[in-house]
Coordinates of C-alpha atoms in Angstrom, one line a residue:
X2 CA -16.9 23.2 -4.2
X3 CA -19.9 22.1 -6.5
X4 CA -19.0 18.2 -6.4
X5 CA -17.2 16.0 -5.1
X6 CA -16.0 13.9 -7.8
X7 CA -12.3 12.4 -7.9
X8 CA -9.9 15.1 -9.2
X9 CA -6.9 14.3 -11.4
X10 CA -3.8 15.7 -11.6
X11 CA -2.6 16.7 -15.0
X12 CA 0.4 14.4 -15.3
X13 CA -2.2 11.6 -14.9
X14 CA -4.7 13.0 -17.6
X15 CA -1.8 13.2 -19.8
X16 CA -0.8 9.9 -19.0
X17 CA -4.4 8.6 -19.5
X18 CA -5.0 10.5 -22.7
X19 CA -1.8 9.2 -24.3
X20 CA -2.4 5.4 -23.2
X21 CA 0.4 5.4 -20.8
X22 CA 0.9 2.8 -17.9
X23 CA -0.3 4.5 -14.4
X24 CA 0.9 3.1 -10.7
X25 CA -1.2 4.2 -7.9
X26 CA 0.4 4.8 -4.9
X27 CA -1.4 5.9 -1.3
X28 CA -0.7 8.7 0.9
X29 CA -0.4 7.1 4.0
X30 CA 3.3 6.2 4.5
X31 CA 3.7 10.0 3.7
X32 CA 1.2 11.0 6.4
X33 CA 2.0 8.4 8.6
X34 CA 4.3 5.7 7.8
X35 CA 7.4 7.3 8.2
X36 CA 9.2 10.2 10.2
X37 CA 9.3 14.2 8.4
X38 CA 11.1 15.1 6.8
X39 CA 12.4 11.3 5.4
X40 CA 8.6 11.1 4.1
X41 CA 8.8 14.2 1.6
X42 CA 12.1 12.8 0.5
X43 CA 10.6 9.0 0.1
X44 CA 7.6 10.4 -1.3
X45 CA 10.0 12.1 -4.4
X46 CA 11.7 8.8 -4.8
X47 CA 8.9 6.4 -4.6
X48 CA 7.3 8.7 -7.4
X49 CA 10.8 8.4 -9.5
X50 CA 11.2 4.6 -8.9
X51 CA 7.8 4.3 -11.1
X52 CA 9.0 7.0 -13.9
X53 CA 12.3 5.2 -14.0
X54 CA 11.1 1.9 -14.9
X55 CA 8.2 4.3 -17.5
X56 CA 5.3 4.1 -15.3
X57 CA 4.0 7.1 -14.4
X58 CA 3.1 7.3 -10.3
X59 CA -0.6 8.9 -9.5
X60 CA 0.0 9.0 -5.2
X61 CA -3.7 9.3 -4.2
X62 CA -4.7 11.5 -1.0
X63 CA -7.7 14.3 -0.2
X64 CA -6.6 18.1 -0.2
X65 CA -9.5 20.3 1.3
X66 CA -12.1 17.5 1.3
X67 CA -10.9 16.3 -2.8
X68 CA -10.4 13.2 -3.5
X69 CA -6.7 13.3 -5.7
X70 CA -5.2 10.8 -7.9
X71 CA -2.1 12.1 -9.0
X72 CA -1.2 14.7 -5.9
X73 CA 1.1 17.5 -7.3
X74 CA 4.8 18.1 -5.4
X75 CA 3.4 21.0 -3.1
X76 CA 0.2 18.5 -2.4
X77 CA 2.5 15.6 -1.4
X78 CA 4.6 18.6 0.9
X79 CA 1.1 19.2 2.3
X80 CA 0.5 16.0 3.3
X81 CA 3.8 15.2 5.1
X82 CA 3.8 18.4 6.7
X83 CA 0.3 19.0 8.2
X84 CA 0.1 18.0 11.7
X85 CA -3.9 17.3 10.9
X86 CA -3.9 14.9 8.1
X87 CA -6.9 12.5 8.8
X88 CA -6.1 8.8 7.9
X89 CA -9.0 7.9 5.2
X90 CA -10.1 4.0 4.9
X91 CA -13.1 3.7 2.4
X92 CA -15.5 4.3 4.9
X93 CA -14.2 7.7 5.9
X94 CA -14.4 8.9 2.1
X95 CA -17.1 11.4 2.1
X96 CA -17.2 12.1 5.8
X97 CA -13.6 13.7 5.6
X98 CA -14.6 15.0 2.1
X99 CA -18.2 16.7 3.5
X100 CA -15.8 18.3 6.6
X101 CA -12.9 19.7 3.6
X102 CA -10.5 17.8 5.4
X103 CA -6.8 16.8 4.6
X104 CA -6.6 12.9 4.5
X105 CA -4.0 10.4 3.6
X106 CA -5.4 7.1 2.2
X107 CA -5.0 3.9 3.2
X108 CA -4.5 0.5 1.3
X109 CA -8.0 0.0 1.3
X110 CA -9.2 3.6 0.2
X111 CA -6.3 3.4 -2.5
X112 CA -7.4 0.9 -3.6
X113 CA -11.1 1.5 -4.1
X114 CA -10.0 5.2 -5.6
X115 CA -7.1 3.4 -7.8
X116 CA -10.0 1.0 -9.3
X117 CA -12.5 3.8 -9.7
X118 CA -10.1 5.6 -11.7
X119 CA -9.1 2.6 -13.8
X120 CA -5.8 2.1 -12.5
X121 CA -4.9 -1.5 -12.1
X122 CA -1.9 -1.6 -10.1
X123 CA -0.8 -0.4 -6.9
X124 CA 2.4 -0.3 -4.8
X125 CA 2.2 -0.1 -1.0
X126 CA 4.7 -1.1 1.7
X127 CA 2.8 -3.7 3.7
X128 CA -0.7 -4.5 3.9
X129 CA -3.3 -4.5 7.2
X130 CA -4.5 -7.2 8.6
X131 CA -6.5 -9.7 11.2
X132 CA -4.3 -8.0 14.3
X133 CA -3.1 -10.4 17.2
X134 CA -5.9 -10.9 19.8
X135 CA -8.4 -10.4 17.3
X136 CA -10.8 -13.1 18.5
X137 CA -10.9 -10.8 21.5
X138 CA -10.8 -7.3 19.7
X139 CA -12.3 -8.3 16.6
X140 CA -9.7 -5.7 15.3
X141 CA -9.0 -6.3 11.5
X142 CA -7.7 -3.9 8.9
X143 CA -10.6 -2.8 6.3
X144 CA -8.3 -3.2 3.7
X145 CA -8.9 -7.0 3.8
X146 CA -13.0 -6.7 2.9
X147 CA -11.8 -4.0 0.6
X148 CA -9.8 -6.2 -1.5
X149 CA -12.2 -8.9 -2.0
X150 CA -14.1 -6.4 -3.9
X151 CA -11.2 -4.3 -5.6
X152 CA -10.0 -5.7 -8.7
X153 CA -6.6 -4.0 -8.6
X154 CA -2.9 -5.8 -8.3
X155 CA -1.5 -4.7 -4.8
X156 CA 2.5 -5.1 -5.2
X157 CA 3.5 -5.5 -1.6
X158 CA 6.0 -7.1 1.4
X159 CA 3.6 -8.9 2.6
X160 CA 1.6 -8.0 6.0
X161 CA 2.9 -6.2 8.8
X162 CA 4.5 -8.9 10.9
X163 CA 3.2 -6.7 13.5
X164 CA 0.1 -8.5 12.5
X165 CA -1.5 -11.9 12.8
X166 CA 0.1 -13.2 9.7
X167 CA -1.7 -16.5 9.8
X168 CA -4.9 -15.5 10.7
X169 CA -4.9 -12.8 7.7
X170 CA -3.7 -15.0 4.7
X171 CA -7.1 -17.3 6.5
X172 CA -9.2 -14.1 6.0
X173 CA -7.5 -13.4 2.4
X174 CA -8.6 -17.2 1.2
X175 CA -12.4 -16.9 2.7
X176 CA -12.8 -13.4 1.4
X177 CA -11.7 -14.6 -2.2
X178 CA -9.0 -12.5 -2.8
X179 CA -6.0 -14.2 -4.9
X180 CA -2.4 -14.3 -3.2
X181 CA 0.7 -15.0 -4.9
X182 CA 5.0 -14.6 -4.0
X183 CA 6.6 -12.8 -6.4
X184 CA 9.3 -15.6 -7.5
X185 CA 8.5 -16.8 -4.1
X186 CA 6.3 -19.5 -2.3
X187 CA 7.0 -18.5 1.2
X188 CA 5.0 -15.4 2.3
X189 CA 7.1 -12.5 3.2
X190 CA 6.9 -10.7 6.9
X191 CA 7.0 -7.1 5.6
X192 CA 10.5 -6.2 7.7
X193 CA 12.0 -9.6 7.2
X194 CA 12.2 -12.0 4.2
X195 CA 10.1 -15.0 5.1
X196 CA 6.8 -14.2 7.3
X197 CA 7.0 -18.1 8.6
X198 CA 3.8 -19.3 6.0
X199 CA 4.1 -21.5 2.4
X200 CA 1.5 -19.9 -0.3
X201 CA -0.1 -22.0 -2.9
X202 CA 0.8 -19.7 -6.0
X203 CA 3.9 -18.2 -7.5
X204 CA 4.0 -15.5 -10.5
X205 CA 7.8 -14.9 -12.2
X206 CA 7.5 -12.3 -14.4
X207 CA 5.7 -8.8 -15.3
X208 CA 4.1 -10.8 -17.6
X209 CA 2.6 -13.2 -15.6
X210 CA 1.2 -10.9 -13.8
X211 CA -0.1 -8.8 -16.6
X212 CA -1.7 -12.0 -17.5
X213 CA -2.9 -12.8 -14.3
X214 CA -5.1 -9.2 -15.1
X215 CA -6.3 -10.1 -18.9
X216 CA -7.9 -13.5 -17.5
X217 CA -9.3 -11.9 -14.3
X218 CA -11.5 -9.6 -16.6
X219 CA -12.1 -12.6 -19.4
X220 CA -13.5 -15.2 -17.4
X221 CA -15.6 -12.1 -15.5
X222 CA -15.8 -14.2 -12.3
X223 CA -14.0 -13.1 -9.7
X224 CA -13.9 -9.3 -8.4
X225 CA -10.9 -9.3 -6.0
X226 CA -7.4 -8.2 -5.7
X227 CA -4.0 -10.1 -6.3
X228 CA -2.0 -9.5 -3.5
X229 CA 1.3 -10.0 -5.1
X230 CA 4.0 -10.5 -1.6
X231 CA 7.6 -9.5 -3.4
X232 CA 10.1 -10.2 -0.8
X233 CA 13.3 -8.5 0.2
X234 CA 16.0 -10.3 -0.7
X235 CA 17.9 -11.9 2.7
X236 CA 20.3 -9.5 2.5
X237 CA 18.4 -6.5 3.4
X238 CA 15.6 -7.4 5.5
X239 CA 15.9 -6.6 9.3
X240 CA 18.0 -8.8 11.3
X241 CA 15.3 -11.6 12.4
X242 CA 16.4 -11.6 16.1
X243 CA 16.4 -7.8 16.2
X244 CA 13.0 -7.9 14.3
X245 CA 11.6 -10.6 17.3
X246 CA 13.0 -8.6 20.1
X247 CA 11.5 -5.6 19.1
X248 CA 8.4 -6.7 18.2
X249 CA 8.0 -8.4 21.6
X250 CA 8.6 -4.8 23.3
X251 CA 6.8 -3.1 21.2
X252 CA 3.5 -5.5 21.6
X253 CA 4.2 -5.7 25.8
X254 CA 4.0 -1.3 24.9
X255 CA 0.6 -1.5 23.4
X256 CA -0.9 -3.5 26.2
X257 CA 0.3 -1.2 28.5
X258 CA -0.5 2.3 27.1
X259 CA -4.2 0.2 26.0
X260 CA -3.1 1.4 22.5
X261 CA -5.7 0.2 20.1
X262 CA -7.0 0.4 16.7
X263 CA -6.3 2.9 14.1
X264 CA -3.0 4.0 16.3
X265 CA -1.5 0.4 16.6
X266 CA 0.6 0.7 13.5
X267 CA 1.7 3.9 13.5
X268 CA 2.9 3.1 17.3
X269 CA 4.7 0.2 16.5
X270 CA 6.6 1.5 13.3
X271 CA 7.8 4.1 15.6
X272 CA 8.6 2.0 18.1
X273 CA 10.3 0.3 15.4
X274 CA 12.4 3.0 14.2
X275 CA 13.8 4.5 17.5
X276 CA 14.8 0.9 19.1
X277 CA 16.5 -0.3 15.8
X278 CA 18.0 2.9 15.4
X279 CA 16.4 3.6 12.3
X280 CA 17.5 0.3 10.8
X281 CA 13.7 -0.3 10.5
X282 CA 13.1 2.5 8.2
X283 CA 16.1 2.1 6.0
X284 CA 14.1 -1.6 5.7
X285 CA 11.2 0.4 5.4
X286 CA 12.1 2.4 2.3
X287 CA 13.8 -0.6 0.8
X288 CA 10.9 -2.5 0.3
X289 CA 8.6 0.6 -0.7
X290 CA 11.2 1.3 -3.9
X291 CA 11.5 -2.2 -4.7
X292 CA 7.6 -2.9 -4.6
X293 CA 7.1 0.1 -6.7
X294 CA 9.3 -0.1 -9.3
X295 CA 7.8 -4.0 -10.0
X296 CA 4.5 -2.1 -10.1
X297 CA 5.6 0.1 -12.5
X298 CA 6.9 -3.1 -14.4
X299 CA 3.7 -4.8 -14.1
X300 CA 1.6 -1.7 -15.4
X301 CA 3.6 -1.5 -18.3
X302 CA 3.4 -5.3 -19.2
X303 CA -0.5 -4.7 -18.7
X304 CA -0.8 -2.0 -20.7
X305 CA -1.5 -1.7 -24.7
X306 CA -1.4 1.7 -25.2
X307 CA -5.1 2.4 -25.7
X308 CA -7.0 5.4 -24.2
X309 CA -8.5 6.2 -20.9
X310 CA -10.6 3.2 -19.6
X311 CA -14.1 2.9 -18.7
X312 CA -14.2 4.8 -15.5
X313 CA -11.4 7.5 -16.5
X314 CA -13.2 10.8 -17.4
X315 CA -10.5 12.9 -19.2
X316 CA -11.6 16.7 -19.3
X317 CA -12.0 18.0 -22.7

């Protein structure tokens, strides 16, 4: 390896070269969001939800210490597979990079990769937050600092109600970054429908949104993210009861096994899964496939069919 610039896989040059809408998706809920082998299959539908509403997906990760945006099939198999994959915030970039390592990416390194490669929207599940006990722990998700200086769209169910809801949409209103429902002004709670908090803005349309990006970059003031919470309907969210009661084991868990940090979440959506017998991940996928295929809306409402941005290098 001579560099370690971001790579790009072909079906994102072409994409770029011919002016097409791009979605970025992380790798993440591959490496460690959901149980192998449902995350190769997710993985493949999340990819075709974008393509079927004529977006095409880049899924970002690190293969062998390069950074990827637009992982190939056999890249994304890699990924789910490995028992080693490194989970990659911002800050662990070019550390995992310098040891070749295999990484999954989280929102916050999605992000920052997404907008470095000129791609203005991105689909995730749920986002990190300011986690419960935090005054204690002063344990809170990077991707909340990240998106204050990320100008990207983040299509998502909210935060983790695993999370300090509260205490994170605070954090998202000091750190600048611009929060809106999807045809909503209740805040969603990732697994269930309303997260328990009224938000100031609502956005209707692809449109809207696509508009929401054209006057970020005219005015030229403001350098953060829209965090755009697009709620599962009622009628597929988790049952709220079995959502409280499980949550309430689950957080008892962590205190006892003195779980912390990066391992919290990936503990608790487990914990999740097996004691709503996988009703949790059925949830789980829902709202992944919904959030991307209004990112893919949302790219192509944004995009007019122009070259690779500023920021895009397309090899000769």
């Amino acid at each position: 390896m001579t560099d370690f610039a971001i790579r790009y896989g072909e079906h994102v040059i072409r994409a770029r070269r011919d002016g097409r809408p791009v979605v970025a998706l992380e790798s993440t809920i591959i490496s460690h969001g959901l149980p192998h082998p449902d995350n190769i299959r997710v993985a493949r539908e999340i990819e075709q939800a974008v393509r079927d509403k004529g977006a095409v997906p880049a899924t970002i990760g690190m293969i062998d210490g390069e950074v990827i945006v637009g992982l190939e099939d056999a890249q994304v198999e890699r990924l789910a597979s490995a028992e080693s994959v490194a989970k990659l915030s911002v800050r662990d970039l070019a550390i995992a990079a310098a040891r070749r390592a295999d990484g999954a990416t989280t929102v916050a390194a999605t992000s920052a990769i997404a907008a470095a490669a000129g791609i203005g929207v991105f689909a995730t599940g749920g986002l990190g937050g300011v986690h419960r006990e935090a005054n204690v722990t002063y344990d809170e998700s990077a991707d909340l600092t990240a998106l204050a200086r990320t100008p990207i769209v983040v299509v998502c169910a909210g935060v983790k109600s695993i999370l300090d809801v509260g205490a994170t949409l605070e954090r998202l209103e000091t750190l600048g970054v611009s929060v809106a429902g999807y045809r909503t002004r209740r805040f969603p709670g990732f697994f269930i429908t309303d997260g328990g908090f009224d938000l100031d803005w609502q956005l209707d349309s692809p449109k809207q949104v696509a508009d929401f990006i054209k006057a970020r970059a005219d005015q030229g003031v403001a350098e953060g993210a829209l965090v755009l919470a697009n709620p599962l309907p009622a009628d597929e969210q988790l049952d709220p009861a079995l959502h409280d009661r499980t949550l309430a084991t689950g957080l008892n868990l962590l205190a006892e096994q003195n779980i912390t940090g990066k391992a919290v979440t990936p503990f608790l959506l487990g914990h999740f899964h097996s004691s709503t017998e996988g009703r949790s991940l059925a949830v789980n996928i829902r709202i992944i496939l919904r959030n991307a295929a209004l990112a893919a809306e949302i790219a192509v409402a944004a995009t007019d069919g122009s070259a690779a941005p500023v920021g895009f290098a397309v090899p000769a």
